mmCIF file of N, CA, C and O in Angstrom:
data_model
loop_
_atom_site.group_PDB
_atom_site.id
_atom_site.type_symbol
_atom_site.label_atom_id
_atom_site.label_comp_id
_atom_site.label_asym_id
_atom_site.label_seq_id
_atom_site.Cartn_x
_atom_site.Cartn_y
_atom_site.Cartn_z
ATOM 1 N N MET A 1 79.994 119.001 80.401
ATOM 2 C CA MET A 1 81.223 118.496 80.014
ATOM 3 C C MET A 1 81.303 117.714 80.640
ATOM 4 O O MET A 1 81.632 117.661 82.050
ATOM 5 N N PRO A 2 81.438 116.138 80.476
ATOM 6 C CA PRO A 2 82.031 115.071 81.300
ATOM 7 C C PRO A 2 83.420 115.384 81.770
ATOM 8 O O PRO A 2 84.479 115.690 80.942
ATOM 9 N N VAL A 3 83.723 114.824 83.033
ATOM 10 C CA VAL A 3 85.191 114.708 83.410
ATOM 11 C C VAL A 3 85.954 113.666 82.932
ATOM 12 O O VAL A 3 85.345 112.424 82.629
ATOM 13 N N ARG A 4 87.205 113.922 82.485
ATOM 14 C CA ARG A 4 87.995 112.882 81.727
ATOM 15 C C ARG A 4 88.654 112.279 82.671
ATOM 16 O O ARG A 4 89.737 113.355 83.637
ATOM 17 N N LEU A 5 89.044 111.158 83.122
ATOM 18 C CA LEU A 5 90.083 110.763 84.177
ATOM 19 C C LEU A 5 90.980 109.393 83.712
ATOM 20 O O LEU A 5 90.183 108.779 82.825
ATOM 21 N N ASN A 6 92.022 109.381 84.171
ATOM 22 C CA ASN A 6 92.909 108.280 83.735
ATOM 23 C C ASN A 6 92.737 107.241 85.090
ATOM 24 O O ASN A 6 93.186 107.943 86.197
ATOM 25 N N PRO A 7 92.089 106.086 85.162
ATOM 26 C CA PRO A 7 92.253 105.318 86.595
ATOM 27 C C PRO A 7 93.587 105.096 87.072
ATOM 28 O O PRO A 7 93.533 105.122 88.489
ATOM 29 N N ARG A 8 94.744 105.018 86.324
ATOM 30 C CA ARG A 8 95.731 104.933 86.845
ATOM 31 C C ARG A 8 96.400 105.889 87.544
ATOM 32 O O ARG A 8 97.238 105.823 88.401
ATOM 33 N N LYS A 9 95.748 106.947 87.577
ATOM 34 C CA LYS A 9 96.105 108.290 88.164
ATOM 35 C C LYS A 9 95.451 108.736 89.364
ATOM 36 O O LYS A 9 95.451 109.944 89.830
ATOM 37 N N LEU A 10 94.532 108.024 89.627
ATOM 38 C CA LEU A 10 93.381 108.490 90.654
ATOM 39 C C LEU A 10 94.057 108.342 92.004
ATOM 40 O O LEU A 10 93.625 108.887 93.155
ATOM 41 N N LEU A 11 94.779 107.448 92.468
ATOM 42 C CA LEU A 11 95.219 107.314 93.757
ATOM 43 C C LEU A 11 95.987 108.473 94.433
ATOM 44 O O LEU A 11 96.664 109.415 93.707
ATOM 45 N N LEU A 12 95.132 108.477 95.734
ATOM 46 C CA LEU A 12 95.303 109.856 96.360
ATOM 47 C C LEU A 12 94.904 111.197 96.001
ATOM 48 O O LEU A 12 94.960 112.382 96.382
ATOM 49 N N SER A 13 93.962 111.035 94.836
ATOM 50 C CA SER A 13 93.154 112.032 94.581
ATOM 51 C C SER A 13 91.659 112.255 95.381
ATOM 52 O O SER A 13 91.428 111.475 96.317
ATOM 53 N N LYS A 14 91.678 113.808 95.472
ATOM 54 C CA LYS A 14 90.683 114.120 96.404
ATOM 55 C C LYS A 14 89.399 114.355 95.874
ATOM 56 O O LYS A 14 89.024 115.233 94.466
ATOM 57 N N TRP A 15 88.231 114.086 96.547
ATOM 58 C CA TRP A 15 87.115 114.566 95.640
ATOM 59 C C TRP A 15 85.965 114.693 96.938
ATOM 60 O O TRP A 15 86.012 114.623 98.131
ATOM 61 N N THR A 16 85.056 115.783 96.238
ATOM 62 C CA THR A 16 83.807 116.153 97.270
ATOM 63 C C THR A 16 82.507 115.502 96.606
ATOM 64 O O THR A 16 82.375 115.609 95.771
ATOM 65 N N ALA A 17 81.844 114.877 97.845
ATOM 66 C CA ALA A 17 80.402 114.580 97.391
ATOM 67 C C ALA A 17 79.378 115.670 97.373
ATOM 68 O O ALA A 17 79.253 116.925 98.256
ATOM 69 N N VAL A 18 78.633 115.634 96.024
ATOM 70 C CA VAL A 18 77.738 116.844 96.053
ATOM 71 C C VAL A 18 76.463 116.696 97.036
ATOM 72 O O VAL A 18 76.308 117.981 97.492
ATOM 73 N N ARG A 19 76.168 115.673 97.187
ATOM 74 C CA ARG A 19 75.014 115.183 98.312
ATOM 75 C C ARG A 19 75.797 114.563 99.388
ATOM 76 O O ARG A 19 75.430 113.323 99.473
ATOM 77 N N PRO A 20 76.421 115.335 100.255
ATOM 78 C CA PRO A 20 76.957 114.581 101.614
ATOM 79 C C PRO A 20 75.877 113.676 102.454
ATOM 80 O O PRO A 20 74.980 114.158 102.404
ATOM 81 N N GLN A 21 76.401 112.643 102.913
ATOM 82 C CA GLN A 21 75.377 111.923 103.706
ATOM 83 C C GLN A 21 76.420 111.416 105.074
ATOM 84 O O GLN A 21 77.449 111.059 104.808
ATOM 85 N N HIS A 22 75.931 111.515 106.171
ATOM 86 C CA HIS A 22 76.470 111.269 107.394
ATOM 87 C C HIS A 22 77.958 111.968 107.757
ATOM 88 O O HIS A 22 78.752 111.387 108.104
ATOM 89 N N LYS A 23 77.565 113.460 107.273
ATOM 90 C CA LYS A 23 78.787 114.266 107.347
ATOM 91 C C LYS A 23 80.119 113.661 106.539
ATOM 92 O O LYS A 23 80.893 114.267 106.723
ATOM 93 N N GLU A 24 79.634 112.995 105.799
ATOM 94 C CA GLU A 24 80.805 112.521 104.608
ATOM 95 C C GLU A 24 81.020 113.131 103.577
ATOM 96 O O GLU A 24 80.031 113.016 102.651
ATOM 97 N N LYS A 25 81.886 114.325 103.626
ATOM 98 C CA LYS A 25 81.759 115.213 102.292
ATOM 99 C C LYS A 25 82.985 115.026 101.376
ATOM 100 O O LYS A 25 82.780 114.980 100.137
ATOM 101 N N HIS A 26 83.842 114.977 102.026
ATOM 102 C CA HIS A 26 85.454 115.102 101.442
ATOM 103 C C HIS A 26 85.865 113.373 101.433
ATOM 104 O O HIS A 26 85.894 112.942 102.526
ATOM 105 N N PHE A 27 86.603 113.036 100.384
ATOM 106 C CA PHE A 27 86.772 111.722 100.144
ATOM 107 C C PHE A 27 88.184 111.587 99.480
ATOM 108 O O PHE A 27 88.825 112.527 98.725
ATOM 109 N N LEU A 28 89.211 110.636 99.933
ATOM 110 C CA LEU A 28 90.471 110.557 98.966
ATOM 111 C C LEU A 28 90.403 109.072 98.525
ATOM 112 O O LEU A 28 89.842 108.044 99.154
ATOM 113 N N VAL A 29 90.873 108.847 97.529
ATOM 114 C CA VAL A 29 91.104 107.503 96.899
ATOM 115 C C VAL A 29 92.411 106.926 97.362
ATOM 116 O O VAL A 29 93.233 107.324 97.448
ATOM 117 N N THR A 30 91.896 105.826 98.203
ATOM 118 C CA THR A 30 93.316 104.984 98.888
ATOM 119 C C THR A 30 93.677 104.011 98.167
ATOM 120 O O THR A 30 94.941 103.755 98.792
ATOM 121 N N ARG A 31 93.217 103.218 97.490
ATOM 122 C CA ARG A 31 93.276 102.328 96.545
ATOM 123 C C ARG A 31 92.864 102.318 95.184
ATOM 124 O O ARG A 31 91.599 102.717 95.121
ATOM 125 N N VAL A 32 93.564 101.880 94.241
ATOM 126 C CA VAL A 32 93.049 101.688 92.847
ATOM 127 C C VAL A 32 93.089 99.938 92.611
ATOM 128 O O VAL A 32 93.981 99.396 92.691
ATOM 129 N N LEU A 33 91.908 99.473 92.780
ATOM 130 C CA LEU A 33 91.918 97.879 92.701
ATOM 131 C C LEU A 33 92.423 97.508 91.295
ATOM 132 O O LEU A 33 91.660 97.828 90.207
ATOM 133 N N LEU A 34 93.440 96.883 91.089
ATOM 134 C CA LEU A 34 93.890 96.038 89.969
ATOM 135 C C LEU A 34 92.926 94.909 89.558
ATOM 136 O O LEU A 34 92.888 94.117 90.839
ATOM 137 N N PRO A 35 92.668 94.473 88.368
ATOM 138 C CA PRO A 35 92.277 93.252 88.320
ATOM 139 C C PRO A 35 93.125 92.284 88.181
ATOM 140 O O PRO A 35 94.327 92.560 88.229
ATOM 141 N N ASP A 36 92.541 90.983 88.377
ATOM 142 C CA ASP A 36 93.341 89.735 88.649
ATOM 143 C C ASP A 36 94.385 89.491 87.091
ATOM 144 O O ASP A 36 95.485 89.235 87.319
ATOM 145 N N ASP A 37 93.731 89.803 86.180
ATOM 146 C CA ASP A 37 94.255 89.941 84.530
ATOM 147 C C ASP A 37 94.736 91.184 84.064
ATOM 148 O O ASP A 37 94.054 92.204 84.224
ATOM 149 N N PRO A 38 96.193 91.274 84.372
ATOM 150 C CA PRO A 38 96.610 92.777 84.194
ATOM 151 C C PRO A 38 96.298 93.047 82.820
ATOM 152 O O PRO A 38 96.286 94.511 82.609
ATOM 153 N N SER A 39 95.798 92.317 81.742
ATOM 154 C CA SER A 39 95.501 92.717 80.291
ATOM 155 C C SER A 39 94.016 93.422 80.682
ATOM 156 O O SER A 39 93.672 94.114 79.537
ATOM 157 N N GLN A 40 93.403 93.221 81.723
ATOM 158 C CA GLN A 40 92.171 93.851 81.805
ATOM 159 C C GLN A 40 92.360 95.209 82.331
ATOM 160 O O GLN A 40 93.100 95.778 83.120
ATOM 161 N N PRO A 41 91.070 96.050 82.065
ATOM 162 C CA PRO A 41 91.004 97.484 82.663
ATOM 163 C C PRO A 41 90.695 97.534 84.086
ATOM 164 O O PRO A 41 89.918 96.826 84.671
ATOM 165 N N ILE A 42 90.910 98.614 84.429
ATOM 166 C CA ILE A 42 90.687 99.135 86.108
ATOM 167 C C ILE A 42 89.461 99.452 86.007
ATOM 168 O O ILE A 42 88.805 100.224 85.248
ATOM 169 N N THR A 43 88.728 98.752 86.968
ATOM 170 C CA THR A 43 87.326 99.277 87.193
ATOM 171 C C THR A 43 86.574 99.512 88.412
ATOM 172 O O THR A 43 85.766 100.342 88.400
ATOM 173 N N GLU A 44 87.669 99.727 89.603
ATOM 174 C CA GLU A 44 87.166 99.774 90.809
ATOM 175 C C GLU A 44 88.226 100.555 91.627
ATOM 176 O O GLU A 44 89.836 100.300 91.418
ATOM 177 N N VAL A 45 87.946 101.818 92.480
ATOM 178 C CA VAL A 45 88.814 102.228 93.528
ATOM 179 C C VAL A 45 87.841 102.204 94.755
ATOM 180 O O VAL A 45 86.797 102.225 95.051
ATOM 181 N N GLU A 46 88.850 102.227 95.755
ATOM 182 C CA GLU A 46 88.476 102.539 97.178
ATOM 183 C C GLU A 46 88.285 103.925 97.667
ATOM 184 O O GLU A 46 89.359 104.607 97.660
ATOM 185 N N LEU A 47 87.379 104.443 98.082
ATOM 186 C CA LEU A 47 87.260 105.853 98.563
ATOM 187 C C LEU A 47 87.317 105.648 100.103
ATOM 188 O O LEU A 47 86.517 105.092 100.520
ATOM 189 N N GLU A 48 88.157 106.778 100.683
ATOM 190 C CA GLU A 48 87.824 106.845 102.209
ATOM 191 C C GLU A 48 87.473 108.189 102.539
ATOM 192 O O GLU A 48 87.679 109.185 102.132
ATOM 193 N N ALA A 49 86.260 108.366 103.261
ATOM 194 C CA ALA A 49 85.780 109.641 103.837
ATOM 195 C C ALA A 49 86.681 110.184 105.065
ATOM 196 O O ALA A 49 87.497 109.266 105.812
ATOM 197 N N VAL A 50 87.050 111.168 104.899
ATOM 198 C CA VAL A 50 88.199 111.982 105.366
ATOM 199 C C VAL A 50 87.589 112.506 107.241
ATOM 200 O O VAL A 50 88.447 111.971 108.007
ATOM 201 N N TYR A 51 86.392 112.612 107.294
ATOM 202 C CA TYR A 51 85.761 112.603 108.281
ATOM 203 C C TYR A 51 85.374 111.656 109.146
ATOM 204 O O TYR A 51 85.913 111.371 110.638
ATOM 205 N N THR A 52 85.141 110.096 108.898
ATOM 206 C CA THR A 52 84.517 108.929 109.542
ATOM 207 C C THR A 52 85.809 108.182 109.421
ATOM 208 O O THR A 52 85.744 106.974 110.255
ATOM 209 N N ARG A 53 86.447 108.086 108.434
ATOM 210 C CA ARG A 53 87.637 107.246 107.994
ATOM 211 C C ARG A 53 86.661 105.979 107.310
ATOM 212 O O ARG A 53 87.264 104.917 107.022
ATOM 213 N N CYS A 54 85.581 105.859 107.011
ATOM 214 C CA CYS A 54 84.715 104.914 106.414
ATOM 215 C C CYS A 54 85.166 104.795 104.896
ATOM 216 O O CYS A 54 85.578 105.733 104.211
ATOM 217 N N SER A 55 85.590 103.395 104.699
ATOM 218 C CA SER A 55 85.997 103.218 103.154
ATOM 219 C C SER A 55 84.798 102.608 102.464
ATOM 220 O O SER A 55 83.942 101.776 102.875
ATOM 221 N N ARG A 56 84.597 102.537 101.049
ATOM 222 C CA ARG A 56 84.038 102.119 100.220
ATOM 223 C C ARG A 56 84.526 101.853 99.042
ATOM 224 O O ARG A 56 85.258 102.708 98.414
ATOM 225 N N ILE A 57 84.160 100.607 98.083
ATOM 226 C CA ILE A 57 84.814 100.313 96.824
ATOM 227 C C ILE A 57 83.490 100.967 95.985
ATOM 228 O O ILE A 57 82.463 100.518 95.967
ATOM 229 N N ILE A 58 84.089 101.519 94.931
ATOM 230 C CA ILE A 58 83.098 102.112 93.870
ATOM 231 C C ILE A 58 83.813 101.850 92.375
ATOM 232 O O ILE A 58 84.939 101.663 92.275
ATOM 233 N N PRO A 59 82.936 101.804 91.265
ATOM 234 C CA PRO A 59 83.599 101.619 89.974
ATOM 235 C C PRO A 59 83.997 102.955 89.791
ATOM 236 O O PRO A 59 83.352 103.957 90.139
ATOM 237 N N TRP A 60 85.285 103.200 89.316
ATOM 238 C CA TRP A 60 85.830 104.768 89.026
ATOM 239 C C TRP A 60 84.963 105.472 88.435
ATOM 240 O O TRP A 60 85.227 106.603 87.998
ATOM 241 N N GLN A 61 84.326 104.990 87.215
ATOM 242 C CA GLN A 61 83.436 105.812 86.360
ATOM 243 C C GLN A 61 82.611 106.762 86.954
ATOM 244 O O GLN A 61 82.056 107.792 86.446
ATOM 245 N N THR A 62 82.377 106.170 88.134
ATOM 246 C CA THR A 62 81.203 106.993 89.086
ATOM 247 C C THR A 62 81.571 108.346 89.347
ATOM 248 O O THR A 62 81.224 109.502 89.312
ATOM 249 N N LEU A 63 83.294 108.693 89.412
ATOM 250 C CA LEU A 63 83.622 110.066 89.768
ATOM 251 C C LEU A 63 83.693 110.722 88.893
ATOM 252 O O LEU A 63 83.616 112.286 88.964
ATOM 253 N N THR A 64 82.997 110.704 87.301
ATOM 254 C CA THR A 64 82.867 111.234 86.214
ATOM 255 C C THR A 64 81.622 112.013 86.249
ATOM 256 O O THR A 64 81.462 112.881 85.670
ATOM 257 N N ASP A 65 80.689 111.539 87.166
ATOM 258 C CA ASP A 65 79.401 112.204 87.388
ATOM 259 C C ASP A 65 79.253 113.360 88.158
ATOM 260 O O ASP A 65 79.297 113.190 89.529
ATOM 261 N N THR A 66 79.274 114.388 87.419
ATOM 262 C CA THR A 66 79.498 115.705 88.079
ATOM 263 C C THR A 66 78.293 115.933 89.130
ATOM 264 O O THR A 66 77.906 116.909 89.680
ATOM 265 N N SER A 67 77.017 115.164 88.675
ATOM 266 C CA SER A 67 75.749 115.435 89.855
ATOM 267 C C SER A 67 76.045 114.806 91.250
ATOM 268 O O SER A 67 75.151 114.912 91.757
ATOM 269 N N CYS A 68 77.201 114.026 91.054
ATOM 270 C CA CYS A 68 77.449 113.085 92.428
ATOM 271 C C CYS A 68 78.830 113.615 93.253
ATOM 272 O O CYS A 68 78.908 113.408 94.234
ATOM 273 N N TRP A 69 79.926 113.507 92.095
ATOM 274 C CA TRP A 69 81.279 114.143 92.609
ATOM 275 C C TRP A 69 82.136 115.310 92.019
ATOM 276 O O TRP A 69 81.388 115.400 90.701
ATOM 277 N N ARG A 70 82.520 116.089 92.505
ATOM 278 C CA ARG A 70 83.619 117.242 92.222
ATOM 279 C C ARG A 70 84.991 116.915 92.492
ATOM 280 O O ARG A 70 85.479 116.397 93.847
ATOM 281 N N GLN A 71 86.000 117.276 91.871
ATOM 282 C CA GLN A 71 87.120 117.001 91.964
ATOM 283 C C GLN A 71 87.934 117.971 93.003
ATOM 284 O O GLN A 71 87.679 119.339 92.585
ATOM 285 N N GLY A 72 88.541 117.581 93.669
ATOM 286 C CA GLY A 72 89.374 118.566 94.867
ATOM 287 C C GLY A 72 88.250 118.424 96.215
ATOM 288 O O GLY A 72 87.196 117.902 95.968
ATOM 289 N N TRP A 73 88.776 119.107 97.005
ATOM 290 C CA TRP A 73 87.990 119.471 98.173
ATOM 291 C C TRP A 73 87.375 120.910 98.012
ATOM 292 O O TRP A 73 88.001 121.685 98.630
ATOM 293 N N LEU A 74 86.081 120.971 98.055
ATOM 294 C CA LEU A 74 85.554 122.187 97.856
ATOM 295 C C LEU A 74 84.719 122.640 99.176
ATOM 296 O O LEU A 74 84.336 122.031 99.855
#
């Protein structure tokens, strides 16, 4: 069963990587990137690794893939 998410409610949500790399397992959504045109849908979020503080921008729909991400810190 796929995870259903509202991109506008992702800010400060917590995520766990199913296959951690470089000791980066727990992540926090630090920013929801709004499109230039407000009528367009949100497509990307910024994730920050808790351990290393490294950030990356990903399509928010990637978080619905349970083979890569789990909601919350597990």
